[in-house]
PDB file of C-alpha atoms in Angstrom:
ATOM      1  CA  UNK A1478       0.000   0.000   0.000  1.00 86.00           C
ATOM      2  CA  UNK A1479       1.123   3.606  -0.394  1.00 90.00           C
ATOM      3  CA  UNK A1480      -0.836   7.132   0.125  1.00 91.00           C
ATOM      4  CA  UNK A1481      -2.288   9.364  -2.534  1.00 89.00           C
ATOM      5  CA  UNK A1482      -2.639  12.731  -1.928  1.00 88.00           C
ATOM      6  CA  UNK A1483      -5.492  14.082  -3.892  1.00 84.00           C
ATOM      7  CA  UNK A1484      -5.771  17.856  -5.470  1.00 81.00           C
ATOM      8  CA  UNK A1485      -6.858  18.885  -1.675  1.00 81.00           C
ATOM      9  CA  UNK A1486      -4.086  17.725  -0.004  1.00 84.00           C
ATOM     10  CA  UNK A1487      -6.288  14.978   1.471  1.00 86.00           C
ATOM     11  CA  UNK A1488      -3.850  11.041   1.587  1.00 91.00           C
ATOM     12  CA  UNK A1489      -5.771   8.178   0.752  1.00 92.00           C
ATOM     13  CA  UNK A1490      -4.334   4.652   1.520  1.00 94.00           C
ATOM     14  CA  UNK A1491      -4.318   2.838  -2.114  1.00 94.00           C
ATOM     15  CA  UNK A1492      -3.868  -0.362  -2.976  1.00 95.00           C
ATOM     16  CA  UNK A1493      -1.700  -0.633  -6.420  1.00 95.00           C
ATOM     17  CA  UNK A1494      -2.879  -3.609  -9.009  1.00 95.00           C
ATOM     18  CA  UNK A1495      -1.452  -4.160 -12.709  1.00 94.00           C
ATOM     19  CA  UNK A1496      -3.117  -5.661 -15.580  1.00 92.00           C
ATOM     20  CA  UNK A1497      -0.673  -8.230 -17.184  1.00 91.00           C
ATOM     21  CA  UNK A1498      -2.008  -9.635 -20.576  1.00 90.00           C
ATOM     22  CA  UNK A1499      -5.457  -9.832 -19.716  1.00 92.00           C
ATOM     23  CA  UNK A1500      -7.127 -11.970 -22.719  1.00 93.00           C
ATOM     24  CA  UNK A1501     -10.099 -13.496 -23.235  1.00 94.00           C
ATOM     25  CA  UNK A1502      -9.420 -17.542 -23.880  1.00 94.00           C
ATOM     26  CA  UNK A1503     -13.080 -18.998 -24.184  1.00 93.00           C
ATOM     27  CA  UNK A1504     -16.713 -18.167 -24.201  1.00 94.00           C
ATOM     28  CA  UNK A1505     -19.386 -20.136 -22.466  1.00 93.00           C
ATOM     29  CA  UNK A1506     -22.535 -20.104 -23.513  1.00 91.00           C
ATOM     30  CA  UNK A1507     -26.033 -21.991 -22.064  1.00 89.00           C
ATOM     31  CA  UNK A1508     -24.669 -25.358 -23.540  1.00 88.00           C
ATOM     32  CA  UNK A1509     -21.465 -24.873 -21.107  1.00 88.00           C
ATOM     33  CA  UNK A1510     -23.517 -24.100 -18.114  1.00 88.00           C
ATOM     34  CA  UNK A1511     -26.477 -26.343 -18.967  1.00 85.00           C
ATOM     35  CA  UNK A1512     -28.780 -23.188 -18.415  1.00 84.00           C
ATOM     36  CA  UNK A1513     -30.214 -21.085 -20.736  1.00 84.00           C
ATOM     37  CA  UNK A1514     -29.501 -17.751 -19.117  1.00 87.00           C
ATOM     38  CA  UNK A1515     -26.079 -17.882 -18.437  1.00 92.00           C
ATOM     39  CA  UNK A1516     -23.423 -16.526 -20.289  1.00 93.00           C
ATOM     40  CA  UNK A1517     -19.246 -16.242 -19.003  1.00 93.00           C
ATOM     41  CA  UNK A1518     -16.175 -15.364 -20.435  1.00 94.00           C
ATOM     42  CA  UNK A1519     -12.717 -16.970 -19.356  1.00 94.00           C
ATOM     43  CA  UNK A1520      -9.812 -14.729 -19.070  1.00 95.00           C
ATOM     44  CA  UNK A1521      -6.031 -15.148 -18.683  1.00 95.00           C
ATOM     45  CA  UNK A1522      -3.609 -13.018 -16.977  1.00 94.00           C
ATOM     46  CA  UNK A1523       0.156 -13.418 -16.878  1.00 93.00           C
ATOM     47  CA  UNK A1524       2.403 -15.626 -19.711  1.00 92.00           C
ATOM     48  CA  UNK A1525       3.436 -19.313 -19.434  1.00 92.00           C
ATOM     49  CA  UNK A1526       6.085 -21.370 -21.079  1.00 93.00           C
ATOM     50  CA  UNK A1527       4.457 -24.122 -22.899  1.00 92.00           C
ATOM     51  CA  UNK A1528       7.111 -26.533 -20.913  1.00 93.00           C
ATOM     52  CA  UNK A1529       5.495 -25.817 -17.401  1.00 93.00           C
ATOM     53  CA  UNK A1530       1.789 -27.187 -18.789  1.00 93.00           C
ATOM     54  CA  UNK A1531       0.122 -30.194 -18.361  1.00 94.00           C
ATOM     55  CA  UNK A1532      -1.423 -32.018 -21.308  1.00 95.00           C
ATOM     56  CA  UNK A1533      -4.472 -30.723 -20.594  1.00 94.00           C
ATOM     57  CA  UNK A1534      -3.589 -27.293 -20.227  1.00 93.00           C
ATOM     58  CA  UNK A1535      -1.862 -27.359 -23.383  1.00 94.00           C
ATOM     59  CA  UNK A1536      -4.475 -28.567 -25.731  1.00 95.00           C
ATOM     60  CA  UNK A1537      -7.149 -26.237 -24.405  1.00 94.00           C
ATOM     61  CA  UNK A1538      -4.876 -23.156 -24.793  1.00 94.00           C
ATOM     62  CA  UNK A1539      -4.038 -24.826 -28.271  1.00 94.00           C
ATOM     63  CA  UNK A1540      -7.288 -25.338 -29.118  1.00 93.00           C
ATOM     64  CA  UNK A1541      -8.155 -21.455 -29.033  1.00 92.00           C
ATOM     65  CA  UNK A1542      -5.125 -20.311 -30.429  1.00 92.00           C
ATOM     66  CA  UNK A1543      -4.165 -18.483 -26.983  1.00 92.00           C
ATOM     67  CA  UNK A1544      -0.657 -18.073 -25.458  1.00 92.00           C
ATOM     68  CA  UNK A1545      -0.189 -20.062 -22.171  1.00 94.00           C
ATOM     69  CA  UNK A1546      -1.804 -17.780 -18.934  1.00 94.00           C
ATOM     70  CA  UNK A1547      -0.336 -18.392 -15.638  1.00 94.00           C
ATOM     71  CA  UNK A1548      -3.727 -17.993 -14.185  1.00 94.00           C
ATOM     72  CA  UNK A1549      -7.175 -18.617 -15.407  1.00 94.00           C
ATOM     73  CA  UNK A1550     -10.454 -17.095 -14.119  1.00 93.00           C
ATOM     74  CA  UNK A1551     -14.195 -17.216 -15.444  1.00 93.00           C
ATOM     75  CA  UNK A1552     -16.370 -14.124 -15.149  1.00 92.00           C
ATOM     76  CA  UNK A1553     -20.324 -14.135 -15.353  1.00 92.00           C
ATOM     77  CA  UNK A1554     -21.197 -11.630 -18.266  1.00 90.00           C
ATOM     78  CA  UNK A1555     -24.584 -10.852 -19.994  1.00 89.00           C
ATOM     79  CA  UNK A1556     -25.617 -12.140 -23.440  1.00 89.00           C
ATOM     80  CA  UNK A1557     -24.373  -8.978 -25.674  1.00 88.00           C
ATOM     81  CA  UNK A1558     -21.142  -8.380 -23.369  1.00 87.00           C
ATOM     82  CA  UNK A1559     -19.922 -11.261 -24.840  1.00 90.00           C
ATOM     83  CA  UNK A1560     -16.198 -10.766 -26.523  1.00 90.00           C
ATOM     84  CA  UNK A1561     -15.007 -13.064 -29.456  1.00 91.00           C
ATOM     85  CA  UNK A1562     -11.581 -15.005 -28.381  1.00 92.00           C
ATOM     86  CA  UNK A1563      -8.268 -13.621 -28.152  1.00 91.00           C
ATOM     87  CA  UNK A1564      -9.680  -9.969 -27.315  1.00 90.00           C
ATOM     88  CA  UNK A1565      -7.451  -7.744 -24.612  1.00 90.00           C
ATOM     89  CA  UNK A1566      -9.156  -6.451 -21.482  1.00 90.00           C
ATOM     90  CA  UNK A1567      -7.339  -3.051 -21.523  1.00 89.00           C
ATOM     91  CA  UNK A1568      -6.832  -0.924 -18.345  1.00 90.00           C
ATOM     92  CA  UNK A1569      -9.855   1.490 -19.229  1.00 88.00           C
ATOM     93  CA  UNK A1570     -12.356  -0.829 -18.906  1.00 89.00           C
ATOM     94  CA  UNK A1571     -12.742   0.034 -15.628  1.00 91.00           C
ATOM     95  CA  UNK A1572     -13.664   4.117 -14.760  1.00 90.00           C
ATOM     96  CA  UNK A1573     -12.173   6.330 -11.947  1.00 91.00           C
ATOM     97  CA  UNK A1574     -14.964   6.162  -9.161  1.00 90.00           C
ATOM     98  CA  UNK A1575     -16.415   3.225  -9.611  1.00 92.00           C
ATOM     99  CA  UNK A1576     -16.683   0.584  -6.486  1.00 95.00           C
ATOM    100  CA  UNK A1577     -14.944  -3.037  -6.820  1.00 95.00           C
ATOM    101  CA  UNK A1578     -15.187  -6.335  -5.357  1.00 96.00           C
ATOM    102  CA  UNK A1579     -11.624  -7.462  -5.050  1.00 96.00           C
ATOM    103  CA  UNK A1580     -11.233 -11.445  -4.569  1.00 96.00           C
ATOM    104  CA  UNK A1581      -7.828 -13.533  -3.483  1.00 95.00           C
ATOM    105  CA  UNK A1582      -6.016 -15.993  -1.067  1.00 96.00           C
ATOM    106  CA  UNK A1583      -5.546 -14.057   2.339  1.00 96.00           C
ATOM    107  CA  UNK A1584      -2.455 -14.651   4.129  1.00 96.00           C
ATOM    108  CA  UNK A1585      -1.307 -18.070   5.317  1.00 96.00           C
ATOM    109  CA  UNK A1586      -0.331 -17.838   9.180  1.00 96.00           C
ATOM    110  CA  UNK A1587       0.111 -21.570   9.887  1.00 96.00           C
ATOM    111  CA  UNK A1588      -1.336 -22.928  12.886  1.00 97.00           C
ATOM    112  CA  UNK A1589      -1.804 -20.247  15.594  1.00 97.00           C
ATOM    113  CA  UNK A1590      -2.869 -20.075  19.192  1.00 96.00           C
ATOM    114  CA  UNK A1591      -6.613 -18.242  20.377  1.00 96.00           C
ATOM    115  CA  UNK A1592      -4.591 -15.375  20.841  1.00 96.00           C
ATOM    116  CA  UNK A1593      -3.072 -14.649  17.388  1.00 96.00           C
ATOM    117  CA  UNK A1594      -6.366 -16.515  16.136  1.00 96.00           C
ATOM    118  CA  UNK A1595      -8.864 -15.165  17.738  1.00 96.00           C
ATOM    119  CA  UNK A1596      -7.988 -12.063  19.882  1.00 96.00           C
ATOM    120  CA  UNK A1597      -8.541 -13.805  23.227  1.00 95.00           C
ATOM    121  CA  UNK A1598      -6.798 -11.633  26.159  1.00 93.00           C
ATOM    122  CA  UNK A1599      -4.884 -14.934  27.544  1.00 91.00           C
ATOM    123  CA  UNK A1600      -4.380 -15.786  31.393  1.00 90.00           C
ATOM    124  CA  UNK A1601      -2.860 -13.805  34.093  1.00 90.00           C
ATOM    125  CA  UNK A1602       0.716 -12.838  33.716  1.00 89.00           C
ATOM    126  CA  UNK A1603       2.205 -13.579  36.859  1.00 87.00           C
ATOM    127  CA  UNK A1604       0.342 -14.922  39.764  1.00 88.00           C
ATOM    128  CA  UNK A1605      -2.487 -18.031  39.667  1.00 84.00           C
ATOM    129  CA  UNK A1606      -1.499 -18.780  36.175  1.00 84.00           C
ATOM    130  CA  UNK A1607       0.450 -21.726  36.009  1.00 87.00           C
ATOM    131  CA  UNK A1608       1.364 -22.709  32.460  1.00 88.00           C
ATOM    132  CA  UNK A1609      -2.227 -20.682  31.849  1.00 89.00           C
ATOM    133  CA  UNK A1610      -0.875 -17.616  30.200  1.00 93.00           C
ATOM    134  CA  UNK A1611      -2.018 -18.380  26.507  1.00 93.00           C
ATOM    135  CA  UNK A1612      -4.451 -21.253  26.736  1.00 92.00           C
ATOM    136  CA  UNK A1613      -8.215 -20.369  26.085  1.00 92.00           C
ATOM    137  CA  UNK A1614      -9.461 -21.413  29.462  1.00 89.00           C
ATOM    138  CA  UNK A1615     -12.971 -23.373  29.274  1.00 87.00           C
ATOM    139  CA  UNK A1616     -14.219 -24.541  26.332  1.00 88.00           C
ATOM    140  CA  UNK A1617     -17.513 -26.028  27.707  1.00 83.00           C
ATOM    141  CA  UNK A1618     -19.980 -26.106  30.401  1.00 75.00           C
ATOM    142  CA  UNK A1619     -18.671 -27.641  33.561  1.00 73.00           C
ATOM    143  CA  UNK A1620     -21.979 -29.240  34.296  1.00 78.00           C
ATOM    144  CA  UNK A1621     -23.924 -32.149  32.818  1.00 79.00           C
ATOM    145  CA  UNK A1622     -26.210 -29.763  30.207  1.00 80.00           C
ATOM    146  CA  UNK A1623     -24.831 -29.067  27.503  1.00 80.00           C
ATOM    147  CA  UNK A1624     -22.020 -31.765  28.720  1.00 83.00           C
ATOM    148  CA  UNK A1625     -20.366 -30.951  24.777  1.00 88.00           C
ATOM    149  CA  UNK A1626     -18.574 -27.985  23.350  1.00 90.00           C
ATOM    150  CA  UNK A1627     -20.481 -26.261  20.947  1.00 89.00           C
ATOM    151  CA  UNK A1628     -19.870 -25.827  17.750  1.00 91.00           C
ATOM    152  CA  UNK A1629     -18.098 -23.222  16.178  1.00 92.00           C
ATOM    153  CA  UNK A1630     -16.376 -22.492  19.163  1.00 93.00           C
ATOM    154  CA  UNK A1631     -12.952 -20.323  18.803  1.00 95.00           C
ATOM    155  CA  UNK A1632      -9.603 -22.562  19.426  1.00 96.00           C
ATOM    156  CA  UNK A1633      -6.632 -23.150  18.020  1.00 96.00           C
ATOM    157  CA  UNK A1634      -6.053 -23.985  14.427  1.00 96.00           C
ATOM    158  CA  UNK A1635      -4.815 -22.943  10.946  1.00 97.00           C
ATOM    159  CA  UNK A1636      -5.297 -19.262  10.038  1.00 97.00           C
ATOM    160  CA  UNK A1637      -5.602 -17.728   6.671  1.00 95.00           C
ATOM    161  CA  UNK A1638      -5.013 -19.218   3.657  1.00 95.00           C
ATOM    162  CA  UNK A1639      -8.796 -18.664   2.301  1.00 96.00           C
ATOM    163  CA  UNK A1640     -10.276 -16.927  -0.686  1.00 96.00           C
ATOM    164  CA  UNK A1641     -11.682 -13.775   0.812  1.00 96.00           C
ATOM    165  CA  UNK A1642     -13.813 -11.008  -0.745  1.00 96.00           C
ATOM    166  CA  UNK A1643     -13.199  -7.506   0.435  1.00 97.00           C
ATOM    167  CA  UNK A1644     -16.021  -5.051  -1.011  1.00 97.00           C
ATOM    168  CA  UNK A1645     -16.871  -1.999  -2.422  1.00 96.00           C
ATOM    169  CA  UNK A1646     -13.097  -0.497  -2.900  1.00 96.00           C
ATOM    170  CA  UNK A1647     -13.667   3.092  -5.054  1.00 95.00           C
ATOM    171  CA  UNK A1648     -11.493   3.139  -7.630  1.00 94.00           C
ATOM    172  CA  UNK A1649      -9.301   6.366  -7.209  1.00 93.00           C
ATOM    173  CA  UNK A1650      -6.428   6.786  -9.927  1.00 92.00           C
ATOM    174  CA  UNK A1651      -5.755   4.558 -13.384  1.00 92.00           C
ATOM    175  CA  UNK A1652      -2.406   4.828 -14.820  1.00 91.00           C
ATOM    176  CA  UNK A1653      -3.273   4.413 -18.247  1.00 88.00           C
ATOM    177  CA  UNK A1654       0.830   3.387 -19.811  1.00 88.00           C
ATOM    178  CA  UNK A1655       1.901   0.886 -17.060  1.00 90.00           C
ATOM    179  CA  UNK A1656      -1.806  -0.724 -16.916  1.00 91.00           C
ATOM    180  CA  UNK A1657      -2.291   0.161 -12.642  1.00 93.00           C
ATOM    181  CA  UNK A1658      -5.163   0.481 -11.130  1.00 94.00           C
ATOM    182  CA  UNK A1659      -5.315   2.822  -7.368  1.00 95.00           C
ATOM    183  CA  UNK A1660      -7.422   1.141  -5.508  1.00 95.00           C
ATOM    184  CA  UNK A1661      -8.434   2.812  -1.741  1.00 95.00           C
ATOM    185  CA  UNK A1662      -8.039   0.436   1.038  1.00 94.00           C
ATOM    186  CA  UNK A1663      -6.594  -2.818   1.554  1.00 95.00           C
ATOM    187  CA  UNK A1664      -6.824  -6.240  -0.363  1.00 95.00           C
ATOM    188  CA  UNK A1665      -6.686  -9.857   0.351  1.00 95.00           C
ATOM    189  CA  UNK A1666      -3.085 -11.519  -0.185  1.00 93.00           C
ATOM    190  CA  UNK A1667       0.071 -11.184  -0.278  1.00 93.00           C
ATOM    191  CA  UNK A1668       2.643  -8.609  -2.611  1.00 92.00           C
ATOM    192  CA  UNK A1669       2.634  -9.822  -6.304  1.00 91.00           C
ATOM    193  CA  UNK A1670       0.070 -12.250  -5.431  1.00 94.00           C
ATOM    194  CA  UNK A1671      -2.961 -13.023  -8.114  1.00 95.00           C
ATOM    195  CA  UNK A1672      -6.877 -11.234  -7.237  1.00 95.00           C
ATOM    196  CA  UNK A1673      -9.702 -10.872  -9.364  1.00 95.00           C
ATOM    197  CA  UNK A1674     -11.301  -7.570  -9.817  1.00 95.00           C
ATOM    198  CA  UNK A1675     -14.961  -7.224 -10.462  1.00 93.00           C
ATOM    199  CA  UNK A1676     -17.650  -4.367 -10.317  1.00 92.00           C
ATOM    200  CA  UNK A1677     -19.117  -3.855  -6.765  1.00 94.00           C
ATOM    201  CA  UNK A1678     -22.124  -6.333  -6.666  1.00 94.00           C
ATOM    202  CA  UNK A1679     -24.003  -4.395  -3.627  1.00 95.00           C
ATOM    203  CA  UNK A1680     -23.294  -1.442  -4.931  1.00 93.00           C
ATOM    204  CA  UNK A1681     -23.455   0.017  -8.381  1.00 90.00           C
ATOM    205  CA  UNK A1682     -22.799   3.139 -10.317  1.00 87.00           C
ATOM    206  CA  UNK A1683     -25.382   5.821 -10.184  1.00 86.00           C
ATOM    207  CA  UNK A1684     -25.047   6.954 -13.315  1.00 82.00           C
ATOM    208  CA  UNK A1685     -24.535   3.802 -15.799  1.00 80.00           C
ATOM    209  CA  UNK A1686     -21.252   3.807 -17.286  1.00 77.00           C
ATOM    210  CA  UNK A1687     -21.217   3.690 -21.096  1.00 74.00           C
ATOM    211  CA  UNK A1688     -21.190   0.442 -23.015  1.00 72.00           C
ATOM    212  CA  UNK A1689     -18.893  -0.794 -23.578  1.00 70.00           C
ATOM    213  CA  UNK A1690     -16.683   1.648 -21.493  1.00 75.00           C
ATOM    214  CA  UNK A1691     -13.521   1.379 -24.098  1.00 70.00           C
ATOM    215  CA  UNK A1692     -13.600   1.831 -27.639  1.00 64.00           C
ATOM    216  CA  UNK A1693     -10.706   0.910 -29.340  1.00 64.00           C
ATOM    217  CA  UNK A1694      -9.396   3.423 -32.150  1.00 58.00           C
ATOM    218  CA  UNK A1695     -11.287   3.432 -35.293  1.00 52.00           C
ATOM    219  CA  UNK A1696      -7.481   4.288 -37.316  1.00 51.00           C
ATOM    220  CA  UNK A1697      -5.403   2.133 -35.759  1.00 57.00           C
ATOM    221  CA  UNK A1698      -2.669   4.044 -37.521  1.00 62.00           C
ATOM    222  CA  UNK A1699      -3.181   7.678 -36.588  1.00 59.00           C
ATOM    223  CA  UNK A1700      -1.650   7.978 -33.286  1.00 61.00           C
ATOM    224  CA  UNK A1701      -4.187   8.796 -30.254  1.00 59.00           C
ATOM    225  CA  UNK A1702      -3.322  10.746 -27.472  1.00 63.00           C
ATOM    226  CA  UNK A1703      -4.236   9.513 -24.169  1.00 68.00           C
ATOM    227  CA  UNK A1704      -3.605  10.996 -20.420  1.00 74.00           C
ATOM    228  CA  UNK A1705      -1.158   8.732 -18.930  1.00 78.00           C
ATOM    229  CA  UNK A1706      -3.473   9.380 -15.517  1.00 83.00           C
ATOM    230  CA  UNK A1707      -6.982   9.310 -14.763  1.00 83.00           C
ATOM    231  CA  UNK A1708      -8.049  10.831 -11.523  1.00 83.00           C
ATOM    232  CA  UNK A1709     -11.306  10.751  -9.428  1.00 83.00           C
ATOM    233  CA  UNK A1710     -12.693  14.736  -9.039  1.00 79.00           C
ATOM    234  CA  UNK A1711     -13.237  14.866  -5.403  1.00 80.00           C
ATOM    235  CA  UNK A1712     -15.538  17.888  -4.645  1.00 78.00           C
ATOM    236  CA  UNK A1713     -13.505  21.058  -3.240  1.00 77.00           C
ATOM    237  CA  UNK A1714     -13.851  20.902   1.086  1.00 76.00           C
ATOM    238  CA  UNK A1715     -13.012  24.729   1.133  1.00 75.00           C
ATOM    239  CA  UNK A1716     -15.959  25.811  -1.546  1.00 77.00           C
ATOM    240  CA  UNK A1717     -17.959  26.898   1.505  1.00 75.00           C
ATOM    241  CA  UNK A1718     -15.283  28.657   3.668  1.00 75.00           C
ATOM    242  CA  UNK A1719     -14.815  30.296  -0.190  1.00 73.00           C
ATOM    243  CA  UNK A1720     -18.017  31.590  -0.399  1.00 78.00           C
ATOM    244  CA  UNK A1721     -17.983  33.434   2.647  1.00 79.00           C
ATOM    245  CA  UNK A1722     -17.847  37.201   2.762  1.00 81.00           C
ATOM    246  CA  UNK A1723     -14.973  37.578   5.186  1.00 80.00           C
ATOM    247  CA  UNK A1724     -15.244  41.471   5.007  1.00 85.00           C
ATOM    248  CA  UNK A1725     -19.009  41.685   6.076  1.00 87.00           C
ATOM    249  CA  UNK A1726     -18.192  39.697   8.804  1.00 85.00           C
ATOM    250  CA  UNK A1727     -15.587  41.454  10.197  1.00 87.00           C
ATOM    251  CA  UNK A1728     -17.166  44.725   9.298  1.00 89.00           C
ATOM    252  CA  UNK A1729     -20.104  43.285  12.221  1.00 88.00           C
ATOM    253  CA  UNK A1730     -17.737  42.040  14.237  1.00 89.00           C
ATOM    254  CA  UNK A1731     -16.578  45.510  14.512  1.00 89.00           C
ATOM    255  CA  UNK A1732     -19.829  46.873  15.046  1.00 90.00           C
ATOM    256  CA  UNK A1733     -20.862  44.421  17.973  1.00 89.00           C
ATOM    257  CA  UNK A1734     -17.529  45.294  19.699  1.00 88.00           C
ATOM    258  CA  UNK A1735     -18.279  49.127  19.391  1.00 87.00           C
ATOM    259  CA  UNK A1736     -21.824  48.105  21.058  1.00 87.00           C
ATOM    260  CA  UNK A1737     -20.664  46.444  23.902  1.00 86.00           C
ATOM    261  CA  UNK A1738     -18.423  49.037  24.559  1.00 84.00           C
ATOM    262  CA  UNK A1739     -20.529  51.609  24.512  1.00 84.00           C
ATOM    263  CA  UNK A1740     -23.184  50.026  26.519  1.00 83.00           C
ATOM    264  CA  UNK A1741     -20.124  49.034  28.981  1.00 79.00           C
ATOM    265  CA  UNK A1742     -19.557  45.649  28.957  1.00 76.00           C
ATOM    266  CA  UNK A1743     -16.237  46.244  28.079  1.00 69.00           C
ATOM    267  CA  UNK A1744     -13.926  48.970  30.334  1.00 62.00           C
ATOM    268  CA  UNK A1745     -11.248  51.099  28.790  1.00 56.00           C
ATOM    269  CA  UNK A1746      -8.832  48.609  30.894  1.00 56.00           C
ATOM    270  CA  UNK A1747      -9.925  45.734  28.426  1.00 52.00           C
ATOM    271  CA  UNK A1748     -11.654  43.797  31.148  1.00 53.00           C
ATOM    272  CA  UNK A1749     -15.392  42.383  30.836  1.00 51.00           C
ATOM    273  CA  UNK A1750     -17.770  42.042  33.227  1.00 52.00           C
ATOM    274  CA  UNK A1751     -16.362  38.454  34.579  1.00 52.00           C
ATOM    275  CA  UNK A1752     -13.129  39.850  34.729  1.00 53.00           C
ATOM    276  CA  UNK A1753     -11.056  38.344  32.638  1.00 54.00           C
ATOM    277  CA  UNK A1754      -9.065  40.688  29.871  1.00 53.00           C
ATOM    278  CA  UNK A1755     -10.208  40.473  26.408  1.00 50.00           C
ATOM    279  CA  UNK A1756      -7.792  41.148  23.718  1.00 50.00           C
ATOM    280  CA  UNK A1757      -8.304  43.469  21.520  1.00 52.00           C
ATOM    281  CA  UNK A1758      -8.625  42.243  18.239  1.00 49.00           C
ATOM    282  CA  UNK A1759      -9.021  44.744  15.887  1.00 48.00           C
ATOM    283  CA  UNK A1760      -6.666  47.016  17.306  1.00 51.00           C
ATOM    284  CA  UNK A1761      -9.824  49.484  17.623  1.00 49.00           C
ATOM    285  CA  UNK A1762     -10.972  51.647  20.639  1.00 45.00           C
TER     286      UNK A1762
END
């Protein structure tokens, strides 16, 4: 993770994930899925050397005329988002704002105690706790009912290692030449680990993006110019202290001083009422 300071000044904690060769390899339709409504596309990221497949992997990335992927992942699409075999996924698919789901293998810890587990305080430190300090204490009722331990109960055991699903990241920043995506807040996994990105499921776009959102150039050989970044427009946090008419206010400020001054609330010594000396702050009298 790193911070990204925004036109405001304002640091956001981002999360940075590249696009490497995503392709797509096959398309499923109902005869795939045995249904007649569903409709997915299967996309590769990363490159392979032929030598490192298995026979299987070989003749399906043969048989669709697609470079070996070092990881494979199907995506649930509707009927006319359907793309034709061997098309790129470039980096502007995706548009600055938007939420994501981001999936991928959390951390492995091994096998840890309640403590590291769980967040159980432990034992006592010192006194009364022999050989007690990180144990879990009871696990089940002492008497005859319920006589069991229940299940689910927290103990000691293998921790991460599981595909977890962190949701609705916003989308801040896209670098459009080195295919990175700035995504705020963390992610599931470790550095240069593998994650699937999808759009937010609980909570879309208000306004409907266009479709599709990337149209590639219609003169492949005219050069096109393209910003290298593409930044969310966070709204201005000063636009109300902007709009303020500083000089009217101090203007009555002034006024309400002379008042009280004259109606003698405040002495010529600079004390008030209550006693305590108020500055002076327009250098008036």
């Amino acid at each position: 993770m790193r911070g990204e300071v925004d036109l405001w000044g304002t640091v956001h904690p981002v999360t940075l994930v590249q696009l490497q060769n995503n392709e797509v390899i096959q398309v499923k339709g109902p005869k795939d899925h045995q249904s007649e409504t569903v409709y997915s596309l299967q996309i590769g990221a990363g490159l392979r050397k032929w030598k490192n497949l298995s026979k299987p992997e070989m003749g399906h990335f043969a048989k669709h005329g697609i470079e070996p992927k070092e990881v494979v992942g199907e995506f649930r699409v509707t009927q006319d988002a359907l793309l034709p075999v061997g098309t790129q996924i470039p980096i502007t698919h995706f548009v600055v704002g938007q939420y994501l789901d981001v999936l991928g293998i959390s951390k492995a810890h091994g096998t840890q105690g309640v403590m590291k587990r769980w967040g159980f305080s432990g034992g006592r430190a010192s006194h009364g706790s022999s050989l007690q300090h990180r144990k879990p204490g009871s696990i089940a009722g002492g008497n005859t009912t319920p006589g069991r331990v229940w299940k689910g109960t927290h103990m000691a055991g293998r921790m991460g290692g599981d595909r977890i699903t962190v949701q609705n990241l916003q989308l801040l920043k896209i670098n459009t030449e080195d295919n990175i995506l700035y995504i705020r807040g963390c992610i599931p996994g470790n550095k240069d680990s593998w994650v699937e990105v999808r759009d937010a499921l609980k909570r879309p776009p208000r306004i409907p993006p266009p479709f599709p959102t990337h149209l590639p150039a219609i003169q492949p050989n005219r050069p096109v110019k393209k910003k290298k970044y593409l930044r969310i427009k966070f709204p201005d946090p000063y636009k109300k202290i902007r709009t303020i008419d500083w000089e009217t206010k101090w203007a009555d400020a002034r006024i309400a001083l002379r008042s009280a001054q004259q109606q003698g609330l405040l002495t010529d010594d600079g004390e008030g009422d209550d006693g305590d000396e108020d500055d002076d702050l327009f250098g008036e009298k």
